[in-house]
């Protein structure tokens, strides 16, 4: 009997070569079944911040598992849940002293928008339901989160199942609309929020959601500082909630505990965390908000939301150990230092190889945009299959890198260069050497094919 199909094959086109099987992980490296070593250059999908096999996390896991693995959150409180909420309140700031733990980023986003909606109902603002988001953006793959995700290709498949939510332009910094500078485009993109609220009807708008540092959808987009202030001011002017999606950018990834701390005047009302919270050791994500907003929802009977694994003790114990490790090993500082070093190396690579169009991001949430023509900022023709080929050339050199082309490449295509926060300078040299080698080999291939 042949093997049953798994997610790896269900989610890839017919004829795709099977993925290598990961059989072991240690530090920033993974090994496949043939014994080949790969540097985990994107931390999986920007998840494994502590690398693999972290002793403290494994110990915390085992100790909690021996105490109790599961206690249903609608019957029991559990200590790791409380301790994790306390740690997050202390380190996130912004008065985010209420935490609702779930199993993944998409679930966290569902939780954020349902909480926002129930808050509006509690306030008697029952006409408010629209959540404005940006195009492009990524907020997850469940139906509610996908309604917010700004990806026309994904939306075209699932449109009949989705709520139609308004979108505004993302403040992209590369391949700008004609006549704009980075600053003028950011100002216009921020102004679109007010225009959109007016167009939709201010009393129908519940919230605005954005990734403060972009993830895969924009390739680590960072807007100019004034953008963040303008967004918060607009939310205040219309009394709408600001939701920051920090599923990727939170938990130290950008060199601050949460990326919002780079822009203190862009206070979130609600914030989503995921990925680096469980750091790949357990499925774990969160909605954070303030106890003042929770009090309003509790007055109408409490948050009408939850899943079986809410506030799971085993996952929360892992979350606590991840935070302790981040702080005690000063990994936020390492993230800033190594992020600067990596960015400088990637910028140097851009000088050497014209396939690199742009390098952007913050801390160790960096992306490298691949183009066919640096001057025109133009992607390679889709038929070239550049990203898949480059991914394979990287893999041949022992480097695992994640790539993404939002909406079939409509907004460009990039690699997420986001190694674990424990990475050392020599491991970064290894990463950049492998990446540079893959890019050079790809240029040779393109030249042989008459495409350069
Ligand atoms: C910014 C952002 N939000 C939400 C999600 C969804 O998280 P998950 O895949 O854990 O459901 C992701 C995942 O990549 C993300 O990057």
PDB file of N, CA, C and O in Angstrom, residues 352-407:
ATOM      1  N   UNK A 352      26.856  43.486  -5.537  1.00  0.00           N
ATOM      2  CA  UNK A 352      27.580  42.492  -6.346  1.00  0.00           C
ATOM      3  C   UNK A 352      26.684  41.759  -7.323  1.00  0.00           C
ATOM      4  O   UNK A 352      27.136  41.287  -8.354  1.00  0.00           O
ATOM      5  N   UNK A 353      25.424  41.591  -6.958  1.00  0.00           N
ATOM      6  CA  UNK A 353      24.549  40.757  -7.807  1.00  0.00           C
ATOM      7  C   UNK A 353      23.260  41.499  -8.146  1.00  0.00           C
ATOM      8  O   UNK A 353      22.423  41.735  -7.269  1.00  0.00           O
ATOM      9  N   UNK A 354      23.087  41.863  -9.429  1.00  0.00           N
ATOM     10  CA  UNK A 354      21.913  42.674  -9.813  1.00  0.00           C
ATOM     11  C   UNK A 354      20.574  41.966  -9.686  1.00  0.00           C
ATOM     12  O   UNK A 354      19.534  42.593  -9.897  1.00  0.00           O
ATOM     13  N   UNK A 355      20.598  40.674  -9.310  1.00  0.00           N
ATOM     14  CA  UNK A 355      19.318  39.999  -9.071  1.00  0.00           C
ATOM     15  C   UNK A 355      18.681  40.456  -7.766  1.00  0.00           C
ATOM     16  O   UNK A 355      17.499  40.239  -7.521  1.00  0.00           O
ATOM     17  N   UNK A 356      19.488  41.092  -6.903  1.00  0.00           N
ATOM     18  CA  UNK A 356      18.944  41.606  -5.637  1.00  0.00           C
ATOM     19  C   UNK A 356      18.408  43.010  -5.885  1.00  0.00           C
ATOM     20  O   UNK A 356      19.165  43.937  -6.187  1.00  0.00           O
ATOM     21  N   UNK A 357      17.091  43.168  -5.757  1.00  0.00           N
ATOM     22  CA  UNK A 357      16.484  44.470  -6.010  1.00  0.00           C
ATOM     23  C   UNK A 357      16.398  45.320  -4.770  1.00  0.00           C
ATOM     24  O   UNK A 357      16.583  46.532  -4.808  1.00  0.00           O
ATOM     25  N   UNK A 358      16.105  44.688  -3.632  1.00  0.00           N
ATOM     26  CA  UNK A 358      15.905  45.471  -2.408  1.00  0.00           C
ATOM     27  C   UNK A 358      16.177  44.587  -1.196  1.00  0.00           C
ATOM     28  O   UNK A 358      15.976  43.368  -1.238  1.00  0.00           O
ATOM     29  N   UNK A 359      16.647  45.233  -0.144  1.00  0.00           N
ATOM     30  CA  UNK A 359      16.842  44.564   1.150  1.00  0.00           C
ATOM     31  C   UNK A 359      16.084  45.405   2.165  1.00  0.00           C
ATOM     32  O   UNK A 359      16.295  46.622   2.228  1.00  0.00           O
ATOM     33  N   UNK A 360      15.172  44.812   2.923  1.00  0.00           N
ATOM     34  CA  UNK A 360      14.420  45.639   3.877  1.00  0.00           C
ATOM     35  C   UNK A 360      14.030  44.819   5.106  1.00  0.00           C
ATOM     36  O   UNK A 360      14.166  43.597   5.114  1.00  0.00           O
ATOM     37  N   UNK A 361      13.510  45.514   6.099  1.00  0.00           N
ATOM     38  CA  UNK A 361      13.068  44.855   7.320  1.00  0.00           C
ATOM     39  C   UNK A 361      13.654  45.515   8.542  1.00  0.00           C
ATOM     40  O   UNK A 361      14.244  46.605   8.458  1.00  0.00           O
ATOM     41  N   UNK A 362      13.485  44.862   9.673  1.00  0.00           N
ATOM     42  CA  UNK A 362      13.966  45.388  10.959  1.00  0.00           C
ATOM     43  C   UNK A 362      14.455  44.208  11.796  1.00  0.00           C
ATOM     44  O   UNK A 362      13.808  43.160  11.809  1.00  0.00           O
ATOM     45  N   UNK A 363      15.584  44.381  12.476  1.00  0.00           N
ATOM     46  CA  UNK A 363      16.131  43.302  13.304  1.00  0.00           C
ATOM     47  C   UNK A 363      16.447  42.099  12.428  1.00  0.00           C
ATOM     48  O   UNK A 363      17.115  42.220  11.390  1.00  0.00           O
ATOM     49  N   UNK A 364      15.942  40.938  12.839  1.00  0.00           N
ATOM     50  CA  UNK A 364      16.144  39.730  12.031  1.00  0.00           C
ATOM     51  C   UNK A 364      14.870  39.333  11.301  1.00  0.00           C
ATOM     52  O   UNK A 364      14.630  38.156  11.019  1.00  0.00           O
ATOM     53  N   UNK A 365      14.028  40.326  11.021  1.00  0.00           N
ATOM     54  CA  UNK A 365      12.886  40.111  10.107  1.00  0.00           C
ATOM     55  C   UNK A 365      13.238  40.857   8.818  1.00  0.00           C
ATOM     56  O   UNK A 365      12.813  41.993   8.590  1.00  0.00           O
ATOM     57  N   UNK A 366      14.062  40.212   8.004  1.00  0.00           N
ATOM     58  CA  UNK A 366      14.577  40.838   6.787  1.00  0.00           C
ATOM     59  C   UNK A 366      14.084  40.082   5.557  1.00  0.00           C
ATOM     60  O   UNK A 366      13.804  38.885   5.620  1.00  0.00           O
ATOM     61  N   UNK A 367      13.985  40.811   4.444  1.00  0.00           N
ATOM     62  CA  UNK A 367      13.607  40.178   3.182  1.00  0.00           C
ATOM     63  C   UNK A 367      14.513  40.692   2.079  1.00  0.00           C
ATOM     64  O   UNK A 367      14.973  41.844   2.115  1.00  0.00           O
ATOM     65  N   UNK A 368      14.771  39.821   1.103  1.00  0.00           N
ATOM     66  CA  UNK A 368      15.562  40.185  -0.070  1.00  0.00           C
ATOM     67  C   UNK A 368      14.667  40.017  -1.290  1.00  0.00           C
ATOM     68  O   UNK A 368      14.210  38.912  -1.588  1.00  0.00           O
ATOM     69  N   UNK A 369      14.396  41.126  -1.953  1.00  0.00           N
ATOM     70  CA  UNK A 369      13.532  41.078  -3.140  1.00  0.00           C
ATOM     71  C   UNK A 369      14.375  40.749  -4.371  1.00  0.00           C
ATOM     72  O   UNK A 369      15.449  41.317  -4.581  1.00  0.00           O
ATOM     73  N   UNK A 370      13.875  39.817  -5.169  1.00  0.00           N
ATOM     74  CA  UNK A 370      14.612  39.341  -6.352  1.00  0.00           C
ATOM     75  C   UNK A 370      14.001  39.986  -7.598  1.00  0.00           C
ATOM     76  O   UNK A 370      12.775  39.980  -7.777  1.00  0.00           O
ATOM     77  N   UNK A 371      14.856  40.542  -8.445  1.00  0.00           N
ATOM     78  CA  UNK A 371      14.371  41.199  -9.672  1.00  0.00           C
ATOM     79  C   UNK A 371      15.209  40.757 -10.882  1.00  0.00           C
ATOM     80  O   UNK A 371      16.318  40.242 -10.724  1.00  0.00           O
ATOM     81  N   UNK A 372      14.662  41.008 -12.055  1.00  0.00           N
ATOM     82  CA  UNK A 372      15.405  40.737 -13.284  1.00  0.00           C
ATOM     83  C   UNK A 372      16.137  41.986 -13.745  1.00  0.00           C
ATOM     84  O   UNK A 372      17.118  41.905 -14.491  1.00  0.00           O
ATOM     85  N   UNK A 373      15.650  43.136 -13.302  1.00  0.00           N
ATOM     86  CA  UNK A 373      16.216  44.412 -13.741  1.00  0.00           C
ATOM     87  C   UNK A 373      16.207  45.360 -12.555  1.00  0.00           C
ATOM     88  O   UNK A 373      15.161  45.856 -12.139  1.00  0.00           O
ATOM     89  N   UNK A 374      17.416  45.598 -12.011  1.00  0.00           N
ATOM     90  CA  UNK A 374      17.515  46.447 -10.807  1.00  0.00           C
ATOM     91  C   UNK A 374      16.992  47.848 -11.050  1.00  0.00           C
ATOM     92  O   UNK A 374      16.278  48.416 -10.230  1.00  0.00           O
ATOM     93  N   UNK A 375      17.354  48.424 -12.223  1.00  0.00           N
ATOM     94  CA  UNK A 375      16.993  49.819 -12.485  1.00  0.00           C
ATOM     95  C   UNK A 375      15.479  49.975 -12.582  1.00  0.00           C
ATOM     96  O   UNK A 375      14.899  50.925 -12.055  1.00  0.00           O
ATOM     97  N   UNK A 376      14.832  49.012 -13.235  1.00  0.00           N
ATOM     98  CA  UNK A 376      13.374  49.111 -13.413  1.00  0.00           C
ATOM     99  C   UNK A 376      12.612  48.472 -12.251  1.00  0.00           C
ATOM    100  O   UNK A 376      11.383  48.501 -12.226  1.00  0.00           O
ATOM    101  N   UNK A 377      13.333  47.892 -11.292  1.00  0.00           N
ATOM    102  CA  UNK A 377      12.713  47.168 -10.156  1.00  0.00           C
ATOM    103  C   UNK A 377      11.751  46.097 -10.660  1.00  0.00           C
ATOM    104  O   UNK A 377      10.726  45.817 -10.023  1.00  0.00           O
ATOM    105  N   UNK A 378      12.052  45.510 -11.801  1.00  0.00           N
ATOM    106  CA  UNK A 378      11.090  44.596 -12.432  1.00  0.00           C
ATOM    107  C   UNK A 378      11.395  43.147 -12.075  1.00  0.00           C
ATOM    108  O   UNK A 378      12.542  42.697 -12.204  1.00  0.00           O
ATOM    109  N   UNK A 379      10.371  42.400 -11.628  1.00  0.00           N
ATOM    110  CA  UNK A 379      10.582  40.974 -11.353  1.00  0.00           C
ATOM    111  C   UNK A 379      10.939  40.216 -12.623  1.00  0.00           C
ATOM    112  O   UNK A 379      10.657  40.686 -13.731  1.00  0.00           O
ATOM    113  N   UNK A 380      11.523  39.046 -12.478  1.00  0.00           N
ATOM    114  CA  UNK A 380      11.778  38.177 -13.637  1.00  0.00           C
ATOM    115  C   UNK A 380      10.443  37.639 -14.147  1.00  0.00           C
ATOM    116  O   UNK A 380       9.483  37.514 -13.366  1.00  0.00           O
ATOM    117  N   UNK A 381      10.362  37.319 -15.442  1.00  0.00           N
ATOM    118  CA  UNK A 381       9.098  36.757 -15.945  1.00  0.00           C
ATOM    119  C   UNK A 381       8.710  35.506 -15.154  1.00  0.00           C
ATOM    120  O   UNK A 381       9.579  34.700 -14.805  1.00  0.00           O
ATOM    121  N   UNK A 382       7.404  35.366 -14.890  1.00  0.00           N
ATOM    122  CA  UNK A 382       6.939  34.241 -14.057  1.00  0.00           C
ATOM    123  C   UNK A 382       7.389  32.903 -14.625  1.00  0.00           C
ATOM    124  O   UNK A 382       7.707  31.966 -13.877  1.00  0.00           O
ATOM    125  N   UNK A 383       7.449  32.804 -15.971  1.00  0.00           N
ATOM    126  CA  UNK A 383       7.788  31.527 -16.614  1.00  0.00           C
ATOM    127  C   UNK A 383       9.194  31.044 -16.225  1.00  0.00           C
ATOM    128  O   UNK A 383       9.502  29.850 -16.330  1.00  0.00           O
ATOM    129  N   UNK A 384      10.040  31.966 -15.769  1.00  0.00           N
ATOM    130  CA  UNK A 384      11.410  31.586 -15.386  1.00  0.00           C
ATOM    131  C   UNK A 384      11.391  30.709 -14.124  1.00  0.00           C
ATOM    132  O   UNK A 384      12.274  29.878 -13.909  1.00  0.00           O
ATOM    133  N   UNK A 385      10.364  30.893 -13.284  1.00  0.00           N
ATOM    134  CA  UNK A 385      10.284  30.109 -12.028  1.00  0.00           C
ATOM    135  C   UNK A 385      11.448  30.431 -11.116  1.00  0.00           C
ATOM    136  O   UNK A 385      12.021  29.540 -10.474  1.00  0.00           O
ATOM    137  N   UNK A 386      11.813  31.701 -11.052  1.00  0.00           N
ATOM    138  CA  UNK A 386      13.049  32.109 -10.373  1.00  0.00           C
ATOM    139  C   UNK A 386      13.111  31.667  -8.911  1.00  0.00           C
ATOM    140  O   UNK A 386      14.131  31.139  -8.452  1.00  0.00           O
ATOM    141  N   UNK A 387      12.023  31.857  -8.188  1.00  0.00           N
ATOM    142  CA  UNK A 387      12.111  31.647  -6.741  1.00  0.00           C
ATOM    143  C   UNK A 387      12.291  30.169  -6.398  1.00  0.00           C
ATOM    144  O   UNK A 387      13.066  29.820  -5.508  1.00  0.00           O
ATOM    145  N   UNK A 388      11.572  29.317  -7.096  1.00  0.00           N
ATOM    146  CA  UNK A 388      11.691  27.878  -6.841  1.00  0.00           C
ATOM    147  C   UNK A 388      13.103  27.407  -7.196  1.00  0.00           C
ATOM    148  O   UNK A 388      13.718  26.625  -6.473  1.00  0.00           O
ATOM    149  N   UNK A 389      13.616  27.916  -8.299  1.00  0.00           N
ATOM    150  CA  UNK A 389      14.969  27.505  -8.725  1.00  0.00           C
ATOM    151  C   UNK A 389      16.014  28.002  -7.723  1.00  0.00           C
ATOM    152  O   UNK A 389      16.939  27.276  -7.359  1.00  0.00           O
ATOM    153  N   UNK A 390      15.840  29.255  -7.299  1.00  0.00           N
ATOM    154  CA  UNK A 390      16.793  29.795  -6.316  1.00  0.00           C
ATOM    155  C   UNK A 390      16.699  29.032  -4.990  1.00  0.00           C
ATOM    156  O   UNK A 390      17.726  28.765  -4.349  1.00  0.00           O
ATOM    157  N   UNK A 391      15.475  28.723  -4.597  1.00  0.00           N
ATOM    158  CA  UNK A 391      15.288  27.938  -3.349  1.00  0.00           C
ATOM    159  C   UNK A 391      16.084  26.629  -3.443  1.00  0.00           C
ATOM    160  O   UNK A 391      16.785  26.240  -2.505  1.00  0.00           O
ATOM    161  N   UNK A 392      15.994  25.955  -4.597  1.00  0.00           N
ATOM    162  CA  UNK A 392      16.705  24.683  -4.757  1.00  0.00           C
ATOM    163  C   UNK A 392      18.218  24.884  -4.770  1.00  0.00           C
ATOM    164  O   UNK A 392      18.962  24.086  -4.196  1.00  0.00           O
ATOM    165  N   UNK A 393      18.658  25.967  -5.392  1.00  0.00           N
ATOM    166  CA  UNK A 393      20.105  26.245  -5.419  1.00  0.00           C
ATOM    167  C   UNK A 393      20.611  26.540  -4.003  1.00  0.00           C
ATOM    168  O   UNK A 393      21.738  26.167  -3.643  1.00  0.00           O
ATOM    169  N   UNK A 394      19.793  27.211  -3.196  1.00  0.00           N
ATOM    170  CA  UNK A 394      20.157  27.454  -1.793  1.00  0.00           C
ATOM    171  C   UNK A 394      20.221  26.122  -1.046  1.00  0.00           C
ATOM    172  O   UNK A 394      21.181  25.855  -0.305  1.00  0.00           O
ATOM    173  N   UNK A 395      19.199  25.283  -1.260  1.00  0.00           N
ATOM    174  CA  UNK A 395      19.152  23.991  -0.552  1.00  0.00           C
ATOM    175  C   UNK A 395      20.380  23.144  -0.886  1.00  0.00           C
ATOM    176  O   UNK A 395      20.968  22.508  -0.012  1.00  0.00           O
ATOM    177  N   UNK A 396      20.786  23.180  -2.167  1.00  0.00           N
ATOM    178  CA  UNK A 396      21.993  22.426  -2.563  1.00  0.00           C
ATOM    179  C   UNK A 396      23.215  22.902  -1.794  1.00  0.00           C
ATOM    180  O   UNK A 396      24.174  22.164  -1.609  1.00  0.00           O
ATOM    181  N   UNK A 397      23.178  24.162  -1.343  1.00  0.00           N
ATOM    182  CA  UNK A 397      24.299  24.734  -0.588  1.00  0.00           C
ATOM    183  C   UNK A 397      24.045  24.696   0.919  1.00  0.00           C
ATOM    184  O   UNK A 397      24.690  25.403   1.693  1.00  0.00           O
ATOM    185  N   UNK A 398      23.062  23.902   1.340  1.00  0.00           N
ATOM    186  CA  UNK A 398      22.814  23.729   2.778  1.00  0.00           C
ATOM    187  C   UNK A 398      22.115  24.905   3.422  1.00  0.00           C
ATOM    188  O   UNK A 398      22.309  25.164   4.613  1.00  0.00           O
ATOM    189  N   UNK A 399      21.290  25.615   2.650  1.00  0.00           N
ATOM    190  CA  UNK A 399      20.564  26.760   3.208  1.00  0.00           C
ATOM    191  C   UNK A 399      19.072  26.599   2.917  1.00  0.00           C
ATOM    192  O   UNK A 399      18.673  26.515   1.751  1.00  0.00           O
ATOM    193  N   UNK A 400      18.263  26.546   3.966  1.00  0.00           N
ATOM    194  CA  UNK A 400      16.802  26.475   3.805  1.00  0.00           C
ATOM    195  C   UNK A 400      16.242  27.885   3.903  1.00  0.00           C
ATOM    196  O   UNK A 400      16.380  28.542   4.934  1.00  0.00           O
ATOM    197  N   UNK A 401      15.657  28.376   2.813  1.00  0.00           N
ATOM    198  CA  UNK A 401      15.094  29.733   2.800  1.00  0.00           C
ATOM    199  C   UNK A 401      13.655  29.688   2.292  1.00  0.00           C
ATOM    200  O   UNK A 401      13.337  28.975   1.340  1.00  0.00           O
ATOM    201  N   UNK A 402      12.811  30.503   2.933  1.00  0.00           N
ATOM    202  CA  UNK A 402      11.391  30.597   2.565  1.00  0.00           C
ATOM    203  C   UNK A 402      11.204  31.734   1.572  1.00  0.00           C
ATOM    204  O   UNK A 402      11.731  32.834   1.789  1.00  0.00           O
ATOM    205  N   UNK A 403      10.451  31.490   0.492  1.00  0.00           N
ATOM    206  CA  UNK A 403      10.177  32.584  -0.437  1.00  0.00           C
ATOM    207  C   UNK A 403       8.690  32.780  -0.589  1.00  0.00           C
ATOM    208  O   UNK A 403       7.886  31.919  -0.225  1.00  0.00           O
ATOM    209  N   UNK A 404       8.339  33.934  -1.133  1.00  0.00           N
ATOM    210  CA  UNK A 404       6.912  34.244  -1.244  1.00  0.00           C
ATOM    211  C   UNK A 404       6.692  35.202  -2.408  1.00  0.00           C
ATOM    212  O   UNK A 404       7.475  36.138  -2.623  1.00  0.00           O
ATOM    213  N   UNK A 405       5.639  34.959  -3.166  1.00  0.00           N
ATOM    214  CA  UNK A 405       5.247  35.867  -4.241  1.00  0.00           C
ATOM    215  C   UNK A 405       3.761  36.159  -4.023  1.00  0.00           C
ATOM    216  O   UNK A 405       2.921  35.366  -4.420  1.00  0.00           O
ATOM    217  N   UNK A 406       3.442  37.258  -3.343  1.00  0.00           N
ATOM    218  CA  UNK A 406       2.037  37.571  -3.058  1.00  0.00           C
ATOM    219  C   UNK A 406       1.274  37.742  -4.363  1.00  0.00           C
ATOM    220  O   UNK A 406       1.753  38.403  -5.285  1.00  0.00           O
ATOM    221  N   UNK A 407       0.065  37.173  -4.389  1.00  0.00           N
ATOM    222  CA  UNK A 407      -0.829  37.316  -5.541  1.00  0.00           C
ATOM    223  C   UNK A 407      -0.099  36.986  -6.849  1.00  0.00           C
ATOM    224  O   UNK A 407      -0.170  37.735  -7.817  1.00  0.00           O
TER     225      UNK A 407
END
